[in-house]
PDB file of C-alpha atoms in Angstrom:
ATOM      1  CA  MET A 123       0.227   0.133  -0.106  1.00  0.00           C
ATOM      2  CA  GLU A 124       1.569   3.710  -1.292  1.00  0.00           C
ATOM      3  CA  LEU A 125       1.969   6.109   1.321  1.00  0.00           C
ATOM      4  CA  ARG A 126       0.055   8.295  -0.977  1.00  0.00           C
ATOM      5  CA  GLY A 127      -3.348   6.454  -0.365  1.00  0.00           C
ATOM      6  CA  LEU A 128      -3.109   6.892   3.237  1.00  0.00           C
ATOM      7  CA  ARG A 129      -2.710  10.786   2.741  1.00  0.00           C
ATOM      8  CA  TYR A 130      -5.217  10.547   0.525  1.00  0.00           C
ATOM      9  CA  VAL A 131      -7.464   9.014   3.008  1.00  0.00           C
ATOM     10  CA  VAL A 132      -6.725  10.936   5.969  1.00  0.00           C
ATOM     11  CA  ALA A 133      -7.517  14.102   4.098  1.00  0.00           C
ATOM     12  CA  LEU A 134     -11.224  12.777   3.093  1.00  0.00           C
ATOM     13  CA  ALA A 135     -10.962  11.766   6.799  1.00  0.00           C
ATOM     14  CA  GLU A 136     -10.868  15.687   7.741  1.00  0.00           C
ATOM     15  CA  GLU A 137     -12.209  17.211   4.789  1.00  0.00           C
ATOM     16  CA  LEU A 138     -15.193  14.474   4.924  1.00  0.00           C
ATOM     17  CA  HIS A 139     -15.681  16.066   1.326  1.00  0.00           C
ATOM     18  CA  PHE A 140     -14.644  15.126  -1.488  1.00  0.00           C
ATOM     19  CA  GLY A 141     -13.859  17.738  -4.043  1.00  0.00           C
ATOM     20  CA  ARG A 142     -12.253  19.981  -0.710  1.00  0.00           C
ATOM     21  CA  ALA A 143      -9.447  17.240  -0.084  1.00  0.00           C
ATOM     22  CA  ALA A 144      -8.789  16.215  -3.086  1.00  0.00           C
ATOM     23  CA  ARG A 145      -7.738  19.945  -4.031  1.00  0.00           C
ATOM     24  CA  ARG A 146      -5.985  19.617  -0.149  1.00  0.00           C
ATOM     25  CA  GLU A 147      -3.619  17.312  -2.108  1.00  0.00           C
ATOM     26  CA  PHE A 148      -3.548  19.324  -5.365  1.00  0.00           C
ATOM     27  CA  ILE A 149      -5.344  16.553  -7.704  1.00  0.00           C
ATOM     28  CA  SER A 150      -8.857  16.596  -9.284  1.00  0.00           C
ATOM     29  CA  SER A 151     -11.851  14.901  -7.722  1.00  0.00           C
ATOM     30  CA  ARG A 152     -11.294  11.351 -10.092  1.00  0.00           C
ATOM     31  CA  PRO A 153      -8.255  10.567  -9.900  1.00  0.00           C
ATOM     32  CA  PHE A 154      -7.859  11.366  -5.549  1.00  0.00           C
ATOM     33  CA  SER A 155     -10.979   9.332  -5.442  1.00  0.00           C
ATOM     34  CA  ALA A 156      -9.622   6.618  -7.656  1.00  0.00           C
ATOM     35  CA  VAL A 157      -7.006   6.155  -5.023  1.00  0.00           C
ATOM     36  CA  VAL A 158      -9.162   6.072  -2.099  1.00  0.00           C
ATOM     37  CA  HIS A 159     -11.685   3.828  -3.499  1.00  0.00           C
ATOM     38  CA  GLY A 160      -8.317   1.374  -4.433  1.00  0.00           C
ATOM     39  CA  VAL A 161      -7.673   1.391  -0.772  1.00  0.00           C
ATOM     40  CA  GLU A 162     -10.832   0.808   0.365  1.00  0.00           C
ATOM     41  CA  ARG A 163     -10.542  -2.590  -2.018  1.00  0.00           C
ATOM     42  CA  GLU A 164      -6.856  -3.596  -1.021  1.00  0.00           C
ATOM     43  CA  LEU A 165      -8.178  -3.436   2.208  1.00  0.00           C
ATOM     44  CA  GLY A 166     -11.417  -5.724   1.846  1.00  0.00           C
ATOM     45  CA  VAL A 167     -13.114  -3.310   4.315  1.00  0.00           C
ATOM     46  CA  ALA A 168     -15.704   0.437   3.122  1.00  0.00           C
ATOM     47  CA  LEU A 169     -13.912   3.277   5.300  1.00  0.00           C
ATOM     48  CA  PHE A 170     -15.894   5.831   4.427  1.00  0.00           C
ATOM     49  CA  GLU A 171     -20.311   5.851   3.859  1.00  0.00           C
ATOM     50  CA  SER A 172     -20.938   8.586   1.586  1.00  0.00           C
ATOM     51  CA  THR A 173     -23.989  10.333  -0.186  1.00  0.00           C
ATOM     52  CA  SER A 174     -24.928  13.394  -2.569  1.00  0.00           C
ATOM     53  CA  ARG A 175     -24.762  15.120   0.650  1.00  0.00           C
ATOM     54  CA  ARG A 176     -22.201  13.621   3.509  1.00  0.00           C
ATOM     55  CA  VAL A 177     -19.148  11.841   3.761  1.00  0.00           C
ATOM     56  CA  ARG A 178     -18.195   9.587   7.177  1.00  0.00           C
ATOM     57  CA  LEU A 179     -16.112   7.346   8.082  1.00  0.00           C
ATOM     58  CA  THR A 180     -17.064   4.349   9.489  1.00  0.00           C
ATOM     59  CA  GLY A 181     -16.146   1.898  12.805  1.00  0.00           C
ATOM     60  CA  PRO A 182     -12.734   0.441  10.115  1.00  0.00           C
ATOM     61  CA  GLY A 183     -12.898   3.558   8.909  1.00  0.00           C
ATOM     62  CA  GLU A 184     -11.776   5.444  12.365  1.00  0.00           C
ATOM     63  CA  ARG A 185      -9.736   2.533  13.068  1.00  0.00           C
ATOM     64  CA  PHE A 186      -7.201   2.650   9.904  1.00  0.00           C
ATOM     65  CA  VAL A 187      -6.873   6.697  10.204  1.00  0.00           C
ATOM     66  CA  ALA A 188      -5.613   6.682  13.689  1.00  0.00           C
ATOM     67  CA  HIS A 189      -3.360   4.183  12.262  1.00  0.00           C
ATOM     68  CA  ALA A 190      -2.530   6.073   8.880  1.00  0.00           C
ATOM     69  CA  ARG A 191      -1.471   8.706  10.738  1.00  0.00           C
ATOM     70  CA  ARG A 192       1.269   7.326  13.530  1.00  0.00           C
ATOM     71  CA  VAL A 193       2.510   5.473   9.932  1.00  0.00           C
ATOM     72  CA  LEU A 194       2.567   9.042   8.154  1.00  0.00           C
ATOM     73  CA  ALA A 195       4.067  10.929  10.853  1.00  0.00           C
ATOM     74  CA  GLU A 196       6.865   8.058  11.391  1.00  0.00           C
ATOM     75  CA  ALA A 197       7.431   8.442   7.228  1.00  0.00           C
ATOM     76  CA  ASP A 198       8.115  12.193   7.746  1.00  0.00           C
ATOM     77  CA  ALA A 199      10.673  12.103  10.457  1.00  0.00           C
ATOM     78  CA  MET A 200      12.221   9.631   8.459  1.00  0.00           C
ATOM     79  CA  VAL A 201      12.410  11.833   5.897  1.00  0.00           C
ATOM     80  CA  GLU A 202      13.200  14.682   7.757  1.00  0.00           C
ATOM     81  CA  HIS A 203      16.020  12.435   9.780  1.00  0.00           C
ATOM     82  CA  ALA A 204      17.850  11.609   6.105  1.00  0.00           C
ATOM     83  CA  ARG A 205      17.584  15.350   4.647  1.00  0.00           C
ATOM     84  CA  HIS A 206      19.057  16.648   8.840  1.00  0.00           C
ATOM     85  CA  GLY A 207      19.990  14.084  11.089  1.00  0.00           C
ATOM     86  CA  GLY A 208      16.725  14.462  13.102  1.00  0.00           C
ATOM     87  CA  PRO A 209      13.213  14.474  13.768  1.00  0.00           C
ATOM     88  CA  PRO A 210      12.182  18.194  13.483  1.00  0.00           C
ATOM     89  CA  ALA A 211      11.467  19.376  16.744  1.00  0.00           C
ATOM     90  CA  PRO A 212       7.955  19.772  18.362  1.00  0.00           C
ATOM     91  CA  PRO A 213       6.178  22.635  18.359  1.00  0.00           C
ATOM     92  CA  GLU A 214       6.589  24.962  20.968  1.00  0.00           C
ATOM     93  CA  LYS A 215       3.983  25.182  23.381  1.00  0.00           C
ATOM     94  CA  PRO A 216       4.908  27.542  25.422  1.00  0.00           C
ATOM     95  CA  GLY A 217       3.401  26.344  29.680  1.00  0.00           C
ATOM     96  CA  VAL A 218       2.253  23.522  28.838  1.00  0.00           C
ATOM     97  CA  VAL A 219       3.764  20.244  28.320  1.00  0.00           C
ATOM     98  CA  THR A 220       2.098  17.217  26.472  1.00  0.00           C
ATOM     99  CA  VAL A 221       2.518  13.940  28.821  1.00  0.00           C
ATOM    100  CA  GLY A 222       2.098  10.285  27.125  1.00  0.00           C
ATOM    101  CA  VAL A 223       0.876   7.892  29.769  1.00  0.00           C
ATOM    102  CA  LEU A 224       1.288   3.861  29.460  1.00  0.00           C
ATOM    103  CA  GLY A 225      -1.397   2.860  31.546  1.00  0.00           C
ATOM    104  CA  LEU A 226      -1.384   3.292  35.259  1.00  0.00           C
ATOM    105  CA  GLY A 227       1.338   5.368  34.588  1.00  0.00           C
ATOM    106  CA  LEU A 228       3.483   6.007  37.756  1.00  0.00           C
ATOM    107  CA  ALA A 229       0.280   5.092  40.306  1.00  0.00           C
ATOM    108  CA  GLU A 230       0.574   7.065  43.262  1.00  0.00           C
ATOM    109  CA  HIS A 231       4.347   7.985  42.269  1.00  0.00           C
ATOM    110  CA  TRP A 232       2.841  10.635  39.641  1.00  0.00           C
ATOM    111  CA  SER A 233       2.792  13.689  42.452  1.00  0.00           C
ATOM    112  CA  PRO A 234       6.249  13.369  42.977  1.00  0.00           C
ATOM    113  CA  LEU A 235       7.304  13.842  39.964  1.00  0.00           C
ATOM    114  CA  TRP A 236       5.231  16.334  39.341  1.00  0.00           C
ATOM    115  CA  GLU A 237       5.836  18.437  42.367  1.00  0.00           C
ATOM    116  CA  GLN A 238       9.694  17.596  41.376  1.00  0.00           C
ATOM    117  CA  VAL A 239       8.979  19.475  37.478  1.00  0.00           C
ATOM    118  CA  ARG A 240       6.705  22.524  38.836  1.00  0.00           C
ATOM    119  CA  ALA A 241       9.591  23.455  41.512  1.00  0.00           C
ATOM    120  CA  GLU A 242      11.710  24.335  38.457  1.00  0.00           C
ATOM    121  CA  LEU A 243       8.754  24.899  36.359  1.00  0.00           C
ATOM    122  CA  PRO A 244       5.537  26.808  38.603  1.00  0.00           C
ATOM    123  CA  ASP A 245       3.607  27.516  35.582  1.00  0.00           C
ATOM    124  CA  LEU A 246       3.756  24.447  33.720  1.00  0.00           C
ATOM    125  CA  ARG A 247       1.327  22.957  32.798  1.00  0.00           C
ATOM    126  CA  ALA A 248       0.388  19.606  32.033  1.00  0.00           C
ATOM    127  CA  GLU A 249      -1.682  18.149  29.230  1.00  0.00           C
ATOM    128  CA  TYR A 250      -2.727  14.449  29.122  1.00  0.00           C
ATOM    129  CA  ARG A 251      -2.593  11.561  26.210  1.00  0.00           C
ATOM    130  CA  ASP A 252      -2.954   7.644  26.258  1.00  0.00           C
ATOM    131  CA  VAL A 253      -0.091   5.424  24.848  1.00  0.00           C
ATOM    132  CA  ASP A 254      -0.182   1.448  24.665  1.00  0.00           C
ATOM    133  CA  LEU A 255       2.112  -0.900  24.482  1.00  0.00           C
ATOM    134  CA  VAL A 256       2.289  -0.761  20.209  1.00  0.00           C
ATOM    135  CA  THR A 257       2.552   3.537  20.476  1.00  0.00           C
ATOM    136  CA  GLN A 258       4.254   4.554  23.058  1.00  0.00           C
ATOM    137  CA  TYR A 259       8.049   5.210  22.782  1.00  0.00           C
ATOM    138  CA  GLU A 260       6.714   6.503  18.562  1.00  0.00           C
ATOM    139  CA  ALA A 261       4.312   8.922  20.319  1.00  0.00           C
ATOM    140  CA  VAL A 262       7.542  10.173  21.849  1.00  0.00           C
ATOM    141  CA  ARG A 263      10.186   9.871  18.642  1.00  0.00           C
ATOM    142  CA  THR A 264       7.481  11.348  16.041  1.00  0.00           C
ATOM    143  CA  GLY A 265       6.796  14.796  19.404  1.00  0.00           C
ATOM    144  CA  GLU A 266       3.322  13.599  19.109  1.00  0.00           C
ATOM    145  CA  VAL A 267       4.233  14.097  22.907  1.00  0.00           C
ATOM    146  CA  ASP A 268       7.545  16.046  24.893  1.00  0.00           C
ATOM    147  CA  VAL A 269       7.668  12.719  27.280  1.00  0.00           C
ATOM    148  CA  GLY A 270       6.381   9.731  28.051  1.00  0.00           C
ATOM    149  CA  VAL A 271       5.815   7.264  31.200  1.00  0.00           C
ATOM    150  CA  VAL A 272       6.031   3.885  29.582  1.00  0.00           C
ATOM    151  CA  VAL A 273       7.327   0.639  30.633  1.00  0.00           C
ATOM    152  CA  ASP A 274      11.066   0.446  30.308  1.00  0.00           C
ATOM    153  CA  ALA A 275      12.962  -1.542  26.939  1.00  0.00           C
ATOM    154  CA  GLY A 276      16.460  -0.332  27.825  1.00  0.00           C
ATOM    155  CA  PRO A 277      17.644   1.571  24.770  1.00  0.00           C
ATOM    156  CA  ILE A 278      15.421   2.651  22.118  1.00  0.00           C
ATOM    157  CA  ASP A 279      16.852   4.492  19.440  1.00  0.00           C
ATOM    158  CA  GLY A 280      16.402   8.201  18.648  1.00  0.00           C
ATOM    159  CA  LEU A 281      14.896   7.915  22.682  1.00  0.00           C
ATOM    160  CA  VAL A 282      16.132   9.226  25.928  1.00  0.00           C
ATOM    161  CA  LEU A 283      15.362   7.287  29.158  1.00  0.00           C
ATOM    162  CA  GLU A 284      15.760   8.007  32.211  1.00  0.00           C
ATOM    163  CA  PRO A 285      14.511   5.111  34.602  1.00  0.00           C
ATOM    164  CA  VAL A 286      12.168   6.325  37.319  1.00  0.00           C
ATOM    165  CA  LEU A 287      10.936   2.931  39.071  1.00  0.00           C
ATOM    166  CA  ALA A 288      11.351  -0.396  39.706  1.00  0.00           C
ATOM    167  CA  PHE A 289       7.536  -1.747  40.230  1.00  0.00           C
ATOM    168  CA  ALA A 290       7.230  -6.124  40.871  1.00  0.00           C
ATOM    169  CA  PRO A 291       5.149  -7.768  39.020  1.00  0.00           C
ATOM    170  CA  ILE A 292       2.210  -9.499  39.429  1.00  0.00           C
ATOM    171  CA  ALA A 293       0.284 -12.320  37.840  1.00  0.00           C
ATOM    172  CA  VAL A 294      -3.302 -11.237  36.315  1.00  0.00           C
ATOM    173  CA  VAL A 295      -5.251 -15.035  36.878  1.00  0.00           C
ATOM    174  CA  PRO A 296      -8.759 -16.349  36.372  1.00  0.00           C
ATOM    175  CA  ALA A 297     -10.708 -15.877  39.902  1.00  0.00           C
ATOM    176  CA  ASP A 298     -12.399 -19.357  39.290  1.00  0.00           C
ATOM    177  CA  SER A 299      -8.403 -20.857  38.574  1.00  0.00           C
ATOM    178  CA  ALA A 300      -6.393 -23.206  40.483  1.00  0.00           C
ATOM    179  CA  LEU A 301      -3.795 -20.484  40.554  1.00  0.00           C
ATOM    180  CA  ALA A 302      -5.884 -18.237  41.827  1.00  0.00           C
ATOM    181  CA  GLY A 303      -5.108 -19.706  45.063  1.00  0.00           C
ATOM    182  CA  ALA A 304      -1.478 -19.797  45.413  1.00  0.00           C
ATOM    183  CA  ASN A 305       0.589 -17.150  47.835  1.00  0.00           C
ATOM    184  CA  ARG A 306       3.138 -16.402  44.817  1.00  0.00           C
ATOM    185  CA  LEU A 307       3.850 -17.866  41.394  1.00  0.00           C
ATOM    186  CA  GLY A 308       6.303 -18.533  39.569  1.00  0.00           C
ATOM    187  CA  LEU A 309       7.134 -18.071  35.642  1.00  0.00           C
ATOM    188  CA  VAL A 310       6.837 -22.035  35.595  1.00  0.00           C
ATOM    189  CA  ASP A 311       3.631 -22.282  36.610  1.00  0.00           C
ATOM    190  CA  LEU A 312       2.445 -19.187  33.942  1.00  0.00           C
ATOM    191  CA  LEU A 313       3.694 -21.186  31.151  1.00  0.00           C
ATOM    192  CA  ARG A 314       1.344 -24.148  32.479  1.00  0.00           C
ATOM    193  CA  SER A 315      -1.088 -22.139  31.407  1.00  0.00           C
ATOM    194  CA  PRO A 316      -2.236 -20.199  27.948  1.00  0.00           C
ATOM    195  CA  GLY A 317      -1.630 -16.713  28.136  1.00  0.00           C
ATOM    196  CA  LEU A 318      -2.622 -13.583  26.516  1.00  0.00           C
ATOM    197  CA  ALA A 319      -1.629 -12.198  23.441  1.00  0.00           C
ATOM    198  CA  LEU A 320      -0.228  -8.949  23.427  1.00  0.00           C
ATOM    199  CA  ALA A 321       0.420  -6.411  21.081  1.00  0.00           C
ATOM    200  CA  VAL A 322       3.485  -4.886  21.615  1.00  0.00           C
ATOM    201  CA  ASP A 323       6.283  -2.372  20.314  1.00  0.00           C
ATOM    202  CA  PRO A 324       9.232  -5.144  19.008  1.00  0.00           C
ATOM    203  CA  ALA A 325      11.028  -3.558  21.048  1.00  0.00           C
ATOM    204  CA  LEU A 326       9.154  -4.608  23.958  1.00  0.00           C
ATOM    205  CA  ALA A 327       8.988  -8.076  22.950  1.00  0.00           C
ATOM    206  CA  ARG A 328      12.832  -8.434  22.770  1.00  0.00           C
ATOM    207  CA  SER A 329      13.103  -7.362  26.317  1.00  0.00           C
ATOM    208  CA  TRP A 330      10.024  -9.133  27.968  1.00  0.00           C
ATOM    209  CA  ARG A 331      11.051 -12.308  26.112  1.00  0.00           C
ATOM    210  CA  ALA A 332      14.475 -12.071  27.559  1.00  0.00           C
ATOM    211  CA  LEU A 333      13.090 -10.893  31.073  1.00  0.00           C
ATOM    212  CA  TYR A 334      10.100 -13.470  31.383  1.00  0.00           C
ATOM    213  CA  LEU A 335       9.820 -15.875  29.443  1.00  0.00           C
ATOM    214  CA  PRO A 336      11.996 -18.811  27.350  1.00  0.00           C
ATOM    215  CA  ALA A 337      12.559 -19.458  23.608  1.00  0.00           C
ATOM    216  CA  GLY A 338       9.215 -19.963  21.920  1.00  0.00           C
ATOM    217  CA  ALA A 339       7.074 -19.206  25.073  1.00  0.00           C
ATOM    218  CA  PRO A 340       3.619 -18.257  22.576  1.00  0.00           C
ATOM    219  CA  VAL A 341       3.152 -15.183  25.488  1.00  0.00           C
ATOM    220  CA  LEU A 342       3.876 -12.267  23.075  1.00  0.00           C
ATOM    221  CA  ALA A 343       2.245 -11.914  19.767  1.00  0.00           C
ATOM    222  CA  ASP A 344       1.720  -9.576  17.109  1.00  0.00           C
ATOM    223  CA  THR A 345      -1.622  -8.856  17.229  1.00  0.00           C
ATOM    224  CA  GLY A 346      -4.320  -8.896  21.015  1.00  0.00           C
ATOM    225  CA  VAL A 347      -4.634  -6.913  23.799  1.00  0.00           C
ATOM    226  CA  ARG A 348      -2.736  -3.155  23.497  1.00  0.00           C
ATOM    227  CA  VAL A 349      -3.721  -1.689  26.823  1.00  0.00           C
ATOM    228  CA  PRO A 350      -2.867  -2.520  30.384  1.00  0.00           C
ATOM    229  CA  SER A 351      -6.010  -1.403  31.147  1.00  0.00           C
ATOM    230  CA  ALA A 352      -7.817  -4.054  29.439  1.00  0.00           C
ATOM    231  CA  LEU A 353      -5.806  -7.058  30.756  1.00  0.00           C
ATOM    232  CA  PRO A 354      -7.990  -7.936  33.533  1.00  0.00           C
ATOM    233  CA  ALA A 355     -11.403  -8.055  31.798  1.00  0.00           C
ATOM    234  CA  ALA A 356      -9.031 -10.371  28.695  1.00  0.00           C
ATOM    235  CA  VAL A 357      -8.187 -12.355  31.594  1.00  0.00           C
ATOM    236  CA  ALA A 358     -11.791 -12.358  32.669  1.00  0.00           C
ATOM    237  CA  LEU A 359     -13.117 -13.453  29.211  1.00  0.00           C
ATOM    238  CA  THR A 360     -11.123 -15.989  28.136  1.00  0.00           C
ATOM    239  CA  GLY A 361      -9.928 -17.502  30.587  1.00  0.00           C
ATOM    240  CA  ARG A 362      -5.908 -16.886  29.976  1.00  0.00           C
ATOM    241  CA  VAL A 363      -3.173 -15.215  32.003  1.00  0.00           C
ATOM    242  CA  ALA A 364      -1.622 -11.956  31.961  1.00  0.00           C
ATOM    243  CA  ILE A 365       1.364 -10.206  33.773  1.00  0.00           C
ATOM    244  CA  HIS A 366       1.144  -7.005  35.036  1.00  0.00           C
ATOM    245  CA  ILE A 367       2.413  -4.341  37.572  1.00  0.00           C
ATOM    246  CA  GLU A 368       2.255  -4.801  41.427  1.00  0.00           C
ATOM    247  CA  PRO A 369      -0.354  -1.756  41.521  1.00  0.00           C
ATOM    248  CA  ALA A 370      -2.889  -2.732  39.221  1.00  0.00           C
ATOM    249  CA  ARG A 371      -4.220  -5.047  41.649  1.00  0.00           C
ATOM    250  CA  ARG A 372      -5.707  -0.973  43.261  1.00  0.00           C
ATOM    251  CA  TYR A 373      -6.096   0.515  39.760  1.00  0.00           C
ATOM    252  CA  PHE A 374      -7.717  -2.116  38.314  1.00  0.00           C
ATOM    253  CA  PRO A 375     -10.141  -4.266  39.803  1.00  0.00           C
ATOM    254  CA  HIS A 376     -12.322  -6.792  38.573  1.00  0.00           C
ATOM    255  CA  PRO A 377     -14.309  -9.458  40.507  1.00  0.00           C
ATOM    256  CA  GLY A 378     -13.834 -12.139  37.558  1.00  0.00           C
ATOM    257  CA  VAL A 379      -9.677 -12.322  38.228  1.00  0.00           C
ATOM    258  CA  ALA A 380      -7.628 -12.986  40.930  1.00  0.00           C
ATOM    259  CA  TYR A 381      -3.787 -10.788  41.339  1.00  0.00           C
ATOM    260  CA  VAL A 382      -0.426 -13.231  42.482  1.00  0.00           C
ATOM    261  CA  PRO A 383       3.303 -11.847  43.551  1.00  0.00           C
ATOM    262  CA  LEU A 384       5.120 -13.392  40.643  1.00  0.00           C
ATOM    263  CA  ASP A 385       8.332 -14.184  40.677  1.00  0.00           C
ATOM    264  CA  GLY A 386      10.312 -12.378  38.389  1.00  0.00           C
ATOM    265  CA  ALA A 387      12.599  -9.604  37.332  1.00  0.00           C
ATOM    266  CA  PRO A 388      11.062  -6.045  38.088  1.00  0.00           C
ATOM    267  CA  ILE A 389       8.916  -3.802  35.590  1.00  0.00           C
ATOM    268  CA  ARG A 390      11.057  -0.370  34.779  1.00  0.00           C
ATOM    269  CA  VAL A 391       9.041   2.652  34.308  1.00  0.00           C
ATOM    270  CA  SER A 392      11.128   5.224  32.674  1.00  0.00           C
ATOM    271  CA  VAL A 393      10.375   9.249  31.837  1.00  0.00           C
ATOM    272  CA  ALA A 394      11.135   8.665  27.886  1.00  0.00           C
ATOM    273  CA  SER A 395      11.881  12.102  25.657  1.00  0.00           C
ATOM    274  CA  ARG A 396      13.364  12.660  22.021  1.00  0.00           C
ATOM    275  CA  ALA A 397      16.936  12.567  21.796  1.00  0.00           C
ATOM    276  CA  GLY A 398      18.272  16.080  21.502  1.00  0.00           C
ATOM    277  CA  ASP A 399      15.005  17.542  22.420  1.00  0.00           C
ATOM    278  CA  GLU A 400      16.637  20.278  25.494  1.00  0.00           C
ATOM    279  CA  ARG A 401      13.211  22.177  25.720  1.00  0.00           C
ATOM    280  CA  PRO A 402      12.991  23.637  29.232  1.00  0.00           C
ATOM    281  CA  ALA A 403      10.524  21.127  30.507  1.00  0.00           C
ATOM    282  CA  VAL A 404      11.657  18.492  28.612  1.00  0.00           C
ATOM    283  CA  ARG A 405      14.605  18.311  30.674  1.00  0.00           C
ATOM    284  CA  ALA A 406      12.853  19.512  34.059  1.00  0.00           C
ATOM    285  CA  PHE A 407      10.949  16.373  33.564  1.00  0.00           C
ATOM    286  CA  ARG A 408      14.823  14.116  32.744  1.00  0.00           C
ATOM    287  CA  ARG A 409      16.062  16.011  36.447  1.00  0.00           C
ATOM    288  CA  ALA A 410      12.686  14.968  38.334  1.00  0.00           C
ATOM    289  CA  ALA A 411      12.539  11.698  36.891  1.00  0.00           C
ATOM    290  CA  ARG A 412      16.601  11.346  38.141  1.00  0.00           C
ATOM    291  CA  ARG A 413      15.805  12.263  41.938  1.00  0.00           C
ATOM    292  CA  LEU A 414      12.808  10.387  42.148  1.00  0.00           C
ATOM    293  CA  ALA A 415      15.374   7.510  41.454  1.00  0.00           C
ATOM    294  CA  GLU A 416      17.839   8.565  43.145  1.00  0.00           C
ATOM    295  CA  ALA A 417      15.198   8.798  46.235  1.00  0.00           C
ATOM    296  CA  ALA A 418      13.797   5.177  45.395  1.00  0.00           C
ATOM    297  CA  GLY A 419      17.315   3.859  45.559  1.00  0.00           C
ATOM    298  CA  GLY A 420      16.765   1.011  43.496  1.00  0.00           C
ATOM    299  CA  ARG A 421      14.005  -0.621  46.010  1.00  0.00           C
ATOM    300  CA  VAL A 422      11.019  -2.367  44.279  1.00  0.00           C
ATOM    301  CA  LYS A 423       7.717  -0.684  44.579  1.00  0.00           C
ATOM    302  CA  THR A 424       4.670  -2.537  45.675  1.00  0.00           C
TER     303      THR A 424
END
């Protein structure tokens, strides 16, 4: 599928008018429509419903456009990197920092981090953005967010990761399973039960496999649950098992699951920012992360 097709689909989704969208892309309406319909034929689904009076996105169209925007942003960043040695700086928002948060982020430890940042920049205001297990790094790299509170997968090209806290892992198991009554579980216990498929960034998949799984263990996949908050409901529905961080038992209670302490390496949560981004708010977040990490002294949070 060509990037041109993605751009035309996104343009139509934003204009909701074939003529305006075609003019925006400097092309006449007929070839523009042909490209959009070609994308739909390739996908095998209708992205738009159109009549003589209006155009609107379908459900699959909304999902496709959201992903297409991320792909186009990454492609644009790649071109800028090739031309200039780095992606373009994100636009300035004076007095505002956009924070992308995966799941429960730092849980109750967010306030100490934010207080450290505000001590340096008392007039700074934060805007919140959700990121998921697939988009958490790219959202920072492309400038969609200024900083991210992410699960740390180790070194990521183009990002600075400042480890903040390490959380104990916890097993999420069906409430009616034999595992639910255990005081503690090991990874071997989980591997005897089918695990949930998780849609994750490839770097995170490699990291988690190295930490938790023997080669070939069928727990991480390219499709599945993308949002940590959805894991308990997915476990309850499917009867499978999953791994979370310990505060999930407080933040995501669910009558259909049990949370059982799990042996294994702690899961690190870090503040991510773009390499080379030296804006005051970004530097303040990096310093705050280091201070909070020093105060924790390497202790695993529960």
